[in-house]
XYZ file of C-alpha atoms in Angstrom:
650
model
C 18.153 -1.862 -47.052
C 20.303 -4.881 -47.071
C 19.857 -7.089 -44.162
C 22.535 -9.030 -42.148
C 21.333 -12.168 -40.282
C 18.701 -11.569 -37.864
C 20.730 -12.431 -34.669
C 23.295 -9.789 -35.758
C 21.091 -7.018 -36.366
C 20.660 -3.918 -34.184
C 17.550 -3.739 -32.122
C 16.747 -0.390 -34.273
C 16.330 -2.144 -37.288
C 12.952 -3.534 -35.806
C 11.656 -0.321 -35.303
C 9.138 1.848 -37.489
C 11.901 4.194 -38.271
C 12.947 1.882 -41.125
C 10.132 3.211 -43.209
C 10.483 5.799 -45.574
C 8.542 8.932 -46.103
C 5.018 8.409 -47.195
C 5.535 4.470 -47.226
C 2.107 2.636 -47.840
C 3.172 0.260 -44.901
C 2.278 2.924 -42.620
C -0.973 1.774 -42.861
C -0.558 -1.360 -41.600
C 0.900 0.237 -38.472
C -2.366 2.678 -38.491
C -4.334 -0.533 -38.697
C -2.687 -2.212 -35.981
C -3.288 0.707 -33.988
C -7.145 0.578 -34.391
C -6.957 -3.317 -33.745
C -4.968 -2.959 -30.541
C -7.074 0.061 -29.067
C -10.531 -1.734 -29.927
C -9.358 -5.070 -28.050
C -7.814 -3.306 -24.858
C -11.138 -1.095 -24.809
C -13.194 -4.351 -25.220
C -11.309 -6.361 -22.639
C -11.309 -3.250 -20.276
C -15.267 -2.925 -20.477
C -15.986 -6.778 -19.663
C -13.153 -6.489 -16.859
C -14.749 -3.389 -15.187
C -18.062 -4.814 -15.502
C -17.081 -8.143 -13.854
C -15.295 -6.354 -11.030
C -18.153 -4.101 -10.339
C -20.431 -7.140 -9.802
C -17.591 -8.699 -7.631
C -17.775 -5.416 -5.493
C -21.593 -5.576 -4.957
C -21.007 -8.929 -4.322
C -18.247 -8.189 -1.742
C -20.862 -5.523 0.025
C -23.753 -7.874 0.348
C -21.373 -10.799 1.282
C -19.754 -8.962 4.238
C -23.207 -8.568 6.102
C -22.038 -9.076 9.573
C -19.057 -6.456 9.311
C -19.281 -3.945 11.825
C -17.833 -1.214 9.497
C -21.296 -0.910 7.736
C -22.975 0.333 10.997
C -20.166 2.573 12.152
C -19.337 6.153 10.959
C -15.884 7.704 11.875
C -16.721 11.363 13.330
C -13.637 13.836 13.253
C -13.191 17.541 14.422
C -15.655 17.243 17.280
C -16.116 21.011 18.592
C -14.275 21.249 22.085
C -16.241 22.697 24.903
C -14.762 23.627 28.370
C -18.007 22.658 30.092
C -17.923 18.898 28.951
C -15.822 16.198 27.545
C -15.979 15.395 23.979
C -17.748 12.333 24.831
C -20.519 14.143 26.512
C -20.770 16.604 23.542
C -20.941 13.824 21.221
C -23.453 12.085 22.947
C -25.648 15.331 23.239
C -25.243 16.171 19.537
C -26.504 12.694 18.188
C -29.213 12.090 20.707
C -30.598 15.584 19.693
C -30.364 15.119 15.719
C -30.135 11.356 15.325
C -32.241 10.139 18.346
C -34.106 7.392 16.115
C -30.860 6.006 14.577
C -27.818 6.576 17.084
C -27.089 3.486 19.156
C -23.573 4.376 20.984
C -20.013 5.501 20.199
C -16.588 4.884 20.977
C -14.190 7.687 21.586
C -10.435 7.776 20.339
C -7.862 8.328 22.958
C -4.450 9.917 23.020
C -1.556 7.520 22.638
C 0.163 7.739 26.230
C 1.933 5.404 28.429
C -0.405 2.452 28.121
C 0.019 2.566 24.350
C 3.677 2.483 24.789
C 3.812 -0.294 27.116
C 1.597 -2.139 24.717
C 3.847 -1.522 21.741
C 6.783 -2.833 23.927
C 4.651 -6.140 24.903
C 3.968 -6.420 21.190
C 7.713 -6.301 20.231
C 8.377 -9.012 23.093
C 5.611 -10.834 21.537
C 7.004 -11.277 18.352
C 10.438 -12.640 20.171
C 8.532 -15.107 22.507
C 5.365 -16.584 20.250
C 7.757 -18.925 18.638
C 9.068 -20.583 21.864
C 9.521 -24.235 21.319
C 7.348 -26.641 23.707
C 10.706 -28.527 24.889
C 11.783 -25.368 26.851
C 8.803 -25.639 29.315
C 10.112 -22.754 30.994
C 13.431 -24.202 32.736
C 16.388 -21.877 33.312
C 18.977 -22.424 31.099
C 22.670 -21.186 30.696
C 22.673 -20.481 26.566
C 24.950 -17.996 25.873
C 23.477 -14.453 24.877
C 24.201 -13.750 21.219
C 25.677 -10.175 21.586
C 27.280 -10.385 24.986
C 28.131 -13.974 25.380
C 26.744 -13.934 29.178
C 24.205 -16.648 30.142
C 20.569 -15.786 29.440
C 17.384 -17.029 31.660
C 14.680 -18.540 29.033
C 12.157 -18.638 31.915
C 12.058 -14.753 32.353
C 8.995 -14.365 30.044
C 6.016 -16.837 29.762
C 3.334 -17.254 26.950
C -0.129 -17.892 28.167
C -2.161 -20.392 25.977
C -5.536 -18.695 26.306
C -7.322 -15.148 27.359
C -8.869 -16.787 30.789
C -5.350 -17.005 32.190
C -4.554 -13.414 31.746
C -7.886 -11.847 32.633
C -9.083 -14.258 34.829
C -11.838 -12.862 37.098
C -11.937 -9.617 35.324
C -14.508 -8.261 32.953
C -13.842 -6.547 29.818
C -15.831 -3.509 30.718
C -13.761 -2.943 33.931
C -10.450 -3.520 32.136
C -11.223 -0.994 29.640
C -12.263 1.455 31.880
C -9.052 1.139 34.276
C -6.983 1.609 30.960
C -8.628 4.351 28.965
C -10.198 6.832 31.381
C -6.694 7.877 32.273
C -6.073 8.768 28.736
C -7.010 12.095 27.144
C -9.731 12.094 24.756
C -9.434 13.381 21.378
C -12.091 14.912 19.052
C -12.515 11.847 16.993
C -14.845 8.822 17.570
C -16.676 5.897 16.097
C -20.334 6.271 16.149
C -22.645 3.229 15.732
C -25.847 3.536 13.882
C -29.070 0.882 13.975
C -29.039 0.089 10.348
C -26.563 0.624 7.476
C -28.605 2.809 5.785
C -28.482 5.258 8.752
C -24.719 5.165 8.933
C -24.376 5.563 5.127
C -26.725 8.821 5.071
C -24.764 10.091 8.125
C -21.808 9.705 6.334
C -22.604 11.480 3.225
C -24.177 14.672 4.552
C -22.890 17.432 6.257
C -23.524 17.346 10.194
C -22.986 20.989 10.837
C -22.959 24.309 8.894
C -19.272 24.514 9.541
C -17.838 21.990 7.119
C -14.648 21.793 9.372
C -16.700 20.435 11.996
C -18.284 16.952 12.729
C -16.707 15.524 9.703
C -17.787 11.964 8.822
C -16.457 9.029 6.896
C -17.479 5.467 6.817
C -15.574 3.564 9.066
C -12.554 1.365 7.902
C -12.585 -2.236 9.206
C -11.230 -2.576 12.536
C -8.339 -4.251 11.203
C -7.599 -1.625 8.996
C -7.923 1.466 11.314
C -4.856 3.400 11.182
C -4.870 4.614 14.934
C -2.054 6.952 14.792
C -3.442 9.374 12.404
C -6.678 9.749 14.081
C -4.879 11.839 16.620
C -4.011 14.624 13.670
C -6.692 17.646 13.986
C -8.535 17.655 10.992
C -7.845 21.261 10.514
C -4.452 20.261 9.581
C -4.931 17.747 6.783
C -5.175 20.004 3.883
C -2.146 21.501 4.971
C -0.506 17.916 5.243
C -1.606 16.957 1.927
C 0.103 19.995 0.192
C 3.336 19.512 2.009
C 3.313 15.590 1.217
C 2.482 16.888 -2.718
C 5.234 19.332 -2.838
C 7.681 17.056 -1.013
C 6.809 14.183 -3.660
C 7.412 16.532 -6.405
C 10.703 17.513 -5.169
C 11.851 14.179 -4.690
C 10.977 13.413 -8.111
C 12.925 16.329 -9.595
C 15.921 15.409 -7.217
C 15.652 11.984 -8.734
C 16.537 13.342 -12.213
C 20.166 13.350 -11.168
C 20.787 9.579 -11.230
C 18.289 8.994 -13.969
C 20.251 11.724 -16.291
C 23.443 9.921 -15.140
C 22.429 6.395 -16.286
C 21.084 7.765 -19.430
C 24.514 8.985 -20.090
C 25.724 5.433 -20.110
C 23.855 4.686 -22.998
C 25.471 7.128 -25.191
C 28.920 5.947 -25.631
C 30.285 8.655 -27.642
C 29.386 11.297 -24.950
C 30.687 9.015 -22.258
C 34.027 8.704 -23.876
C 34.001 12.626 -24.617
C 33.327 13.239 -21.043
C 35.901 10.670 -19.528
C 38.606 10.451 -22.330
C 40.752 7.821 -20.105
C 37.775 5.274 -20.703
C 38.097 5.291 -24.226
C 40.465 2.305 -24.799
C 37.942 0.167 -22.302
C 35.011 1.211 -23.899
C 36.396 -0.067 -27.149
C 35.967 -3.612 -26.007
C 32.816 -5.223 -27.244
C 31.895 -7.033 -24.009
C 32.246 -3.822 -21.946
C 30.626 -1.672 -24.213
C 27.263 -4.345 -24.186
C 27.624 -4.239 -20.379
C 27.824 -0.533 -20.148
C 25.400 0.637 -22.518
C 22.882 -2.405 -21.895
C 22.823 -4.078 -18.727
C 24.524 -1.565 -16.330
C 21.783 1.444 -16.907
C 18.679 -0.519 -16.056
C 20.521 -2.333 -12.700
C 21.613 1.076 -11.315
C 17.897 2.565 -12.039
C 16.431 -0.662 -9.860
C 18.745 -0.178 -7.173
C 17.793 3.638 -6.971
C 14.174 2.656 -6.969
C 14.443 0.623 -4.042
C 14.375 3.930 -1.817
C 11.116 4.969 -3.811
C 8.401 2.807 -2.029
C 9.116 3.421 1.779
C 9.508 7.120 1.114
C 6.070 7.444 -0.923
C 4.558 4.993 2.145
C 6.008 7.746 4.490
C 4.153 10.508 2.557
C 1.070 8.660 2.350
C 1.197 8.315 6.319
C 1.876 12.220 6.833
C -1.220 12.714 5.004
C -3.289 11.546 7.650
C -5.225 8.429 6.024
C -7.503 7.195 8.333
C -6.965 3.527 7.423
C -3.977 1.241 6.542
C -6.046 0.466 3.040
C -6.032 4.003 1.961
C -2.517 4.820 2.983
C -1.308 2.054 0.760
C -3.372 3.125 -2.009
C -2.152 6.648 -1.771
C 1.283 5.247 -1.941
C 0.639 2.848 -4.926
C -0.579 6.204 -6.719
C 2.395 8.024 -5.904
C 4.750 5.072 -6.678
C 3.059 5.069 -10.168
C 3.341 8.347 -11.141
C 6.956 8.354 -10.152
C 7.494 5.331 -11.982
C 6.088 6.485 -15.166
C 7.537 9.723 -14.963
C 11.270 8.484 -14.154
C 11.514 5.217 -16.208
C 9.441 6.289 -19.309
C 9.410 10.035 -19.837
C 12.652 11.069 -18.273
C 14.458 8.547 -20.094
C 13.376 9.041 -23.589
C 13.479 12.770 -23.247
C 16.684 13.269 -21.245
C 18.715 13.307 -24.119
C 16.800 15.924 -26.122
C 15.368 18.113 -23.228
C 17.428 17.799 -20.156
C 20.866 17.829 -21.344
C 20.049 20.518 -23.808
C 17.622 22.396 -21.503
C 15.371 22.379 -24.213
C 11.394 22.634 -23.512
C 8.590 22.161 -25.576
C 7.836 25.247 -27.361
C 4.236 24.291 -27.984
C 1.712 21.346 -27.372
C 1.930 20.629 -31.287
C 5.797 19.406 -30.656
C 5.077 16.782 -27.988
C 4.126 13.903 -30.441
C 6.864 14.711 -32.572
C 9.280 14.803 -29.986
C 7.936 11.549 -28.532
C 7.966 9.858 -31.644
C 11.625 10.600 -32.249
C 12.577 9.457 -28.860
C 10.629 6.260 -28.228
C 12.452 4.137 -31.058
C 15.616 4.989 -29.762
C 15.112 3.711 -26.158
C 13.805 0.463 -27.210
C 17.075 -1.740 -26.301
C 16.722 0.170 -23.039
C 13.014 -0.845 -22.421
C 13.815 -4.309 -23.198
C 16.643 -4.578 -21.027
C 14.612 -3.127 -18.253
C 11.969 -5.789 -18.879
C 14.769 -8.535 -18.205
C 16.308 -6.841 -14.963
C 12.883 -5.384 -13.269
C 10.381 -7.714 -14.837
C 11.708 -11.331 -15.011
C 14.456 -10.675 -12.311
C 11.494 -9.263 -9.931
C 8.947 -12.405 -10.312
C 11.889 -14.460 -9.621
C 12.480 -12.675 -6.317
C 8.755 -12.482 -5.470
C 8.874 -16.490 -5.989
C 11.709 -16.947 -3.837
C 11.372 -14.126 -1.095
C 14.907 -13.704 -0.541
C 14.791 -10.571 1.714
C 12.069 -12.295 4.092
C 14.492 -15.369 3.760
C 17.605 -13.472 5.101
C 15.668 -11.702 7.708
C 14.302 -14.501 9.224
C 17.619 -16.569 9.309
C 19.262 -13.523 11.106
C 16.164 -13.375 13.486
C 16.761 -17.166 14.252
C 20.343 -16.504 14.997
C 20.199 -13.526 17.115
C 17.109 -14.660 19.351
C 18.356 -18.377 19.339
C 14.992 -19.424 17.959
C 14.935 -23.170 16.557
C 11.469 -23.000 15.401
C 11.053 -23.142 11.373
C 8.150 -20.636 11.323
C 8.533 -17.226 9.976
C 7.067 -13.764 9.820
C 3.791 -13.511 7.818
C 3.956 -11.071 4.714
C 1.461 -8.723 3.249
C 0.808 -8.318 -0.548
C 2.988 -5.103 -1.146
C 0.437 -3.314 -3.702
C 2.306 -0.314 -3.789
C 5.376 -1.821 -5.318
C 3.859 -4.708 -7.274
C 1.039 -2.686 -9.225
C 3.082 0.188 -10.419
C 5.567 -2.229 -11.768
C 2.860 -4.168 -13.749
C 1.093 -0.969 -15.067
C 4.570 0.435 -16.322
C 5.277 -2.730 -18.188
C 1.751 -2.300 -19.624
C 2.480 1.141 -20.648
C 5.982 0.169 -22.590
C 4.038 -2.798 -24.215
C 1.121 -0.384 -25.454
C 3.738 2.738 -26.398
C 6.091 0.408 -28.203
C 3.397 -2.028 -29.967
C 3.328 -0.018 -32.920
C 6.743 1.561 -32.935
C 9.013 -1.161 -31.979
C 7.064 -4.397 -31.390
C 10.194 -6.455 -30.697
C 9.664 -5.947 -26.881
C 6.137 -7.717 -27.129
C 7.115 -11.153 -26.870
C 9.344 -10.734 -23.923
C 6.552 -8.642 -22.100
C 4.155 -11.748 -22.801
C 6.287 -13.894 -21.345
C 6.402 -11.771 -18.086
C 2.670 -11.122 -18.074
C 2.309 -15.130 -18.354
C 4.963 -15.949 -15.730
C 3.358 -12.844 -13.524
C -0.110 -14.309 -13.571
C 0.960 -17.887 -12.343
C 3.424 -16.287 -9.672
C 1.087 -13.643 -8.422
C -1.984 -15.851 -8.105
C 0.137 -18.284 -5.856
C 1.545 -15.612 -3.742
C -1.720 -14.101 -3.077
C -3.763 -17.583 -2.436
C -0.746 -19.680 -0.661
C 1.656 -16.680 0.746
C 0.548 -13.613 1.688
C -1.636 -13.083 4.340
C -4.942 -10.886 4.065
C -5.328 -8.506 6.959
C -8.344 -6.356 5.562
C -10.101 -6.589 2.170
C -9.575 -3.733 -0.099
C -13.015 -4.373 -1.876
C -11.678 -3.746 -5.510
C -10.472 -0.320 -4.866
C -7.277 -0.875 -6.987
C -8.943 -1.652 -10.302
C -9.960 1.934 -11.250
C -6.082 2.615 -10.926
C -5.587 -0.319 -13.305
C -8.268 1.042 -15.740
C -7.427 4.748 -15.523
C -3.690 3.659 -15.925
C -4.387 1.452 -19.182
C -6.493 4.400 -20.587
C -3.668 6.602 -20.262
C -1.425 4.401 -21.930
C -3.554 3.802 -25.051
C -3.995 7.713 -25.262
C -0.280 7.890 -25.178
C 0.331 5.435 -27.955
C -2.066 7.100 -30.065
C -0.231 10.525 -29.264
C 3.092 9.170 -30.155
C 1.705 7.402 -33.160
C 0.123 10.510 -34.413
C 3.371 12.253 -34.206
C 5.296 9.415 -36.153
C 2.797 9.512 -38.835
C 3.470 13.193 -39.280
C 6.882 12.768 -39.428
C 6.742 10.188 -42.157
C 4.523 12.711 -43.666
C 1.402 10.239 -43.712
C -1.361 12.615 -43.637
C -4.213 10.160 -43.979
C -2.911 7.762 -41.093
C -2.486 10.810 -39.166
C -6.375 11.940 -39.797
C -7.418 8.403 -39.026
C -5.399 8.539 -35.600
C -7.418 11.838 -34.104
C -10.833 10.033 -34.389
C -9.495 7.040 -32.406
C -8.119 9.343 -29.628
C -11.515 10.904 -29.177
C -13.400 7.599 -29.084
C -10.813 6.601 -26.505
C -11.789 9.357 -24.280
C -15.357 8.855 -24.663
C -14.992 5.293 -23.924
C -13.015 6.247 -20.816
C -15.915 8.581 -19.927
C -18.711 6.353 -19.973
C -16.857 3.781 -18.013
C -16.465 6.536 -15.457
C -19.966 7.254 -15.359
C -21.456 3.907 -15.472
C -19.047 1.881 -13.169
C -16.728 4.304 -10.810
C -19.343 5.397 -8.551
C -19.861 1.742 -7.519
C -15.936 1.770 -6.240
C -16.366 5.338 -4.506
C -19.856 4.980 -2.763
C -22.152 2.478 -1.240
C -25.700 2.059 -3.244
C -28.434 2.232 -0.786
C -30.705 0.003 -2.396
C -28.321 -2.702 -1.397
C -28.026 -1.849 2.225
C -31.624 -1.344 2.793
C -32.343 -4.606 1.470
C -29.449 -6.172 3.690
C -31.152 -4.485 6.843
C -34.564 -5.895 6.213
C -33.330 -9.328 5.862
C -31.319 -8.863 9.103
C -34.448 -7.408 10.621
C -36.496 -10.261 9.525
C -33.915 -12.925 10.526
C -33.482 -11.112 14.157
C -29.604 -10.759 13.744
C -30.070 -7.094 14.089
C -29.837 -6.960 17.765
C -26.981 -9.414 17.842
C -24.977 -7.256 15.426
C -25.666 -4.318 17.769
C -24.138 -5.961 20.759
C -20.995 -6.420 18.917
C -20.453 -3.160 17.644
C -18.930 -1.433 20.929
C -16.054 -3.655 21.533
C -14.932 -4.092 18.234
C -13.497 -0.598 17.542
C -11.648 -0.727 21.162
C -8.194 1.350 20.933
C -6.885 -0.973 23.419
C -8.276 -4.267 22.645
C -8.305 -6.833 25.609
C -9.730 -10.026 23.936
C -8.720 -11.813 20.776
C -9.264 -15.133 18.963
C -7.245 -18.321 20.310
C -3.771 -18.100 18.898
C -2.972 -20.239 16.265
C 0.844 -19.552 16.404
C 1.533 -20.276 20.253
C 3.009 -23.452 20.518
C 4.210 -23.131 24.138
C 1.979 -23.284 27.407
C 3.767 -22.192 30.353
C 2.709 -23.570 33.680
C 3.157 -20.348 35.847
C 0.667 -18.256 37.883
C -0.470 -15.268 36.458
C 0.425 -11.883 37.980
C -3.399 -10.753 37.846
C -3.590 -10.513 41.685
C -0.165 -8.684 42.061
C -0.385 -4.815 42.655
C 0.585 -3.129 39.491
C 2.658 0.278 39.376
C 0.544 3.369 38.630
C 1.302 4.075 35.068
C 1.106 7.833 35.823
C 3.864 7.821 38.454
C 6.545 6.119 36.364
C 9.181 7.847 34.211
C 9.294 6.638 30.610
C 12.635 4.648 31.012
C 11.005 2.749 34.276
C 7.915 2.097 32.667
C 9.742 0.626 29.659
C 11.645 -1.559 32.103
C 8.634 -2.597 33.763
C 6.895 -3.715 30.291
C 9.735 -5.802 29.385
C 9.695 -7.811 32.688
C 6.104 -7.518 33.899
C 3.827 -8.123 30.655
C 3.535 -11.475 29.128
C 1.679 -12.102 25.714
C -1.239 -13.960 24.207
C -0.373 -14.830 20.553
C -2.438 -13.149 17.727
C -4.026 -14.650 14.572
C -1.715 -15.171 11.848
C -1.505 -11.991 9.656
C -3.013 -9.804 12.628
C 0.236 -7.726 13.679
C -1.686 -5.732 15.839
C -3.869 -8.284 17.913
C -1.376 -9.338 20.142
C -2.709 -8.898 23.591
C -0.981 -7.769 27.058
C -1.346 -10.121 29.987
C 0.575 -9.913 33.047
C 2.110 -13.427 33.143
C 5.681 -13.306 34.632
C 6.309 -14.741 37.959
C 7.604 -12.260 40.981
C 10.307 -14.953 41.148
C 11.849 -14.039 38.026
C 12.071 -10.601 38.567
C 15.435 -8.864 39.159
C 15.923 -7.049 42.778
C 16.179 -3.742 40.954
C 12.373 -4.526 39.306
C 11.344 -5.765 42.713
C 12.455 -2.838 44.467
C 11.049 -0.373 41.851
C 7.706 -2.371 41.950
C 7.515 -2.172 45.631
C 8.333 1.713 45.591
C 5.327 2.285 43.149
């Protein structure tokens, strides 16, 4: 064909569609497919091996972590004659007497937890009080009503000793938890890591629905709310969330189909005749068909991660890391389906209500559709890829939120809320661009330079964010790498299927014949990696744990580790590390010796009111949002008359 100047050519010119049927240049594309697949599999193998070694190093390097000695027990059978705690003690002293140490029950969330949550919210507002305030009253106008506010109504204690002076941890734990209802779940502690591993892997009872075991997550990783869910409900919850996610995926087809219609000018002008004059303008044409669809799609996608995180929480995940990993997988499936498959097939499948008549038609349908969407994918790389990296670096939402919070709370401190890496949003985005790069590599390779720039910038930006910006609350131990590996294998196989269909459309039987063995070899490579490396990411090797136990016994560290087990998984923690974020130290007498109202006699609204005036805070370590510790600290002189009267009445 006669070409114009390169910058005047359409993007369709740089696709495989320009090859004639039976062209000898199809061999170049087939050879490129082999080179890309071989290089990708080689890199995947070395990366999988390296990360597997890092995971083993993570297990051996965390020798002092209590989670390796702890097993989470759920579905403890109920007995009318004794409590859950007595039932558990009797069971483990009978069957695991040589390895059982102790246990920590899980309690139902009651008024104590509500008071703690109110106290935690108040701590977020008070932990950045400037030191020059020094607890002196001011008449600064309130942001909302304009009335005077007293900044000395609450006080922040500098250390734990001021808040729990003269009281032992065991006494406080008993007074706050014995009034709560026990749940059929507990953390059981064993003498060695190997004993805990064996107990977590075997069936403890002939009834698989009773005495269900899992290796306990890290203390900061426990999702306490879901431990109250009865175990027999979990399978129903998983089915319900799966149905909900699939239903939302199909509902999302409506905006995606509308967006896809914007790329078809003829159909758009036919549906809306009054737009024909506007659509004839070149600038409007380029904006509507190129930039606008991807921007609208990105705006709709902002609602997906929070909803998938909510679905993952409903499943009953026992830890925050499992919940975020589950949300990551859901967002990944949702993104690949809606951005890739729905966009390339919306014109030929959804609108014409035509489904594949046989499996043999799938490669041909994909081969016809992918080159036509090369321009959309390229624009999506700009709007969702490059723009997202800029937003990730600047953090505009966090900046705006903290500015608004400073104005509302009249806080002059320059500190900001700590952030944690959003795995469930960033990993699907990175893997989606990897999928677009592989599938377009031999069909429409013009997108590859732009993706190369994206990945280069992403490496620098994400490395900086993880090292210097985000706070690590718990370690995932490399659990996200299998998602990367499996998605990359899927992208390779999808690329080979699309190439197979296109070679068939171009009547190149030899190139098609050479593509089929490549698909089989890729599947064999994936199975080998699954057998060789994947078990390391799902189970702990007994050999490593036994060596760690023997080393601790020889060095005498085992008894010290046993003493720390019980208090680590306390549902109502009453001690923490010294705060690094508290900047004020108020000189006031703690309200430890004052008589506090009985939580059982309080109404919910009265309890909330007392929580806001009676409970002070001890700051938490950066990034540990659930380490805020309640400590009574407000002086009675600062209580309102209504609160004093309510306090005396109770």
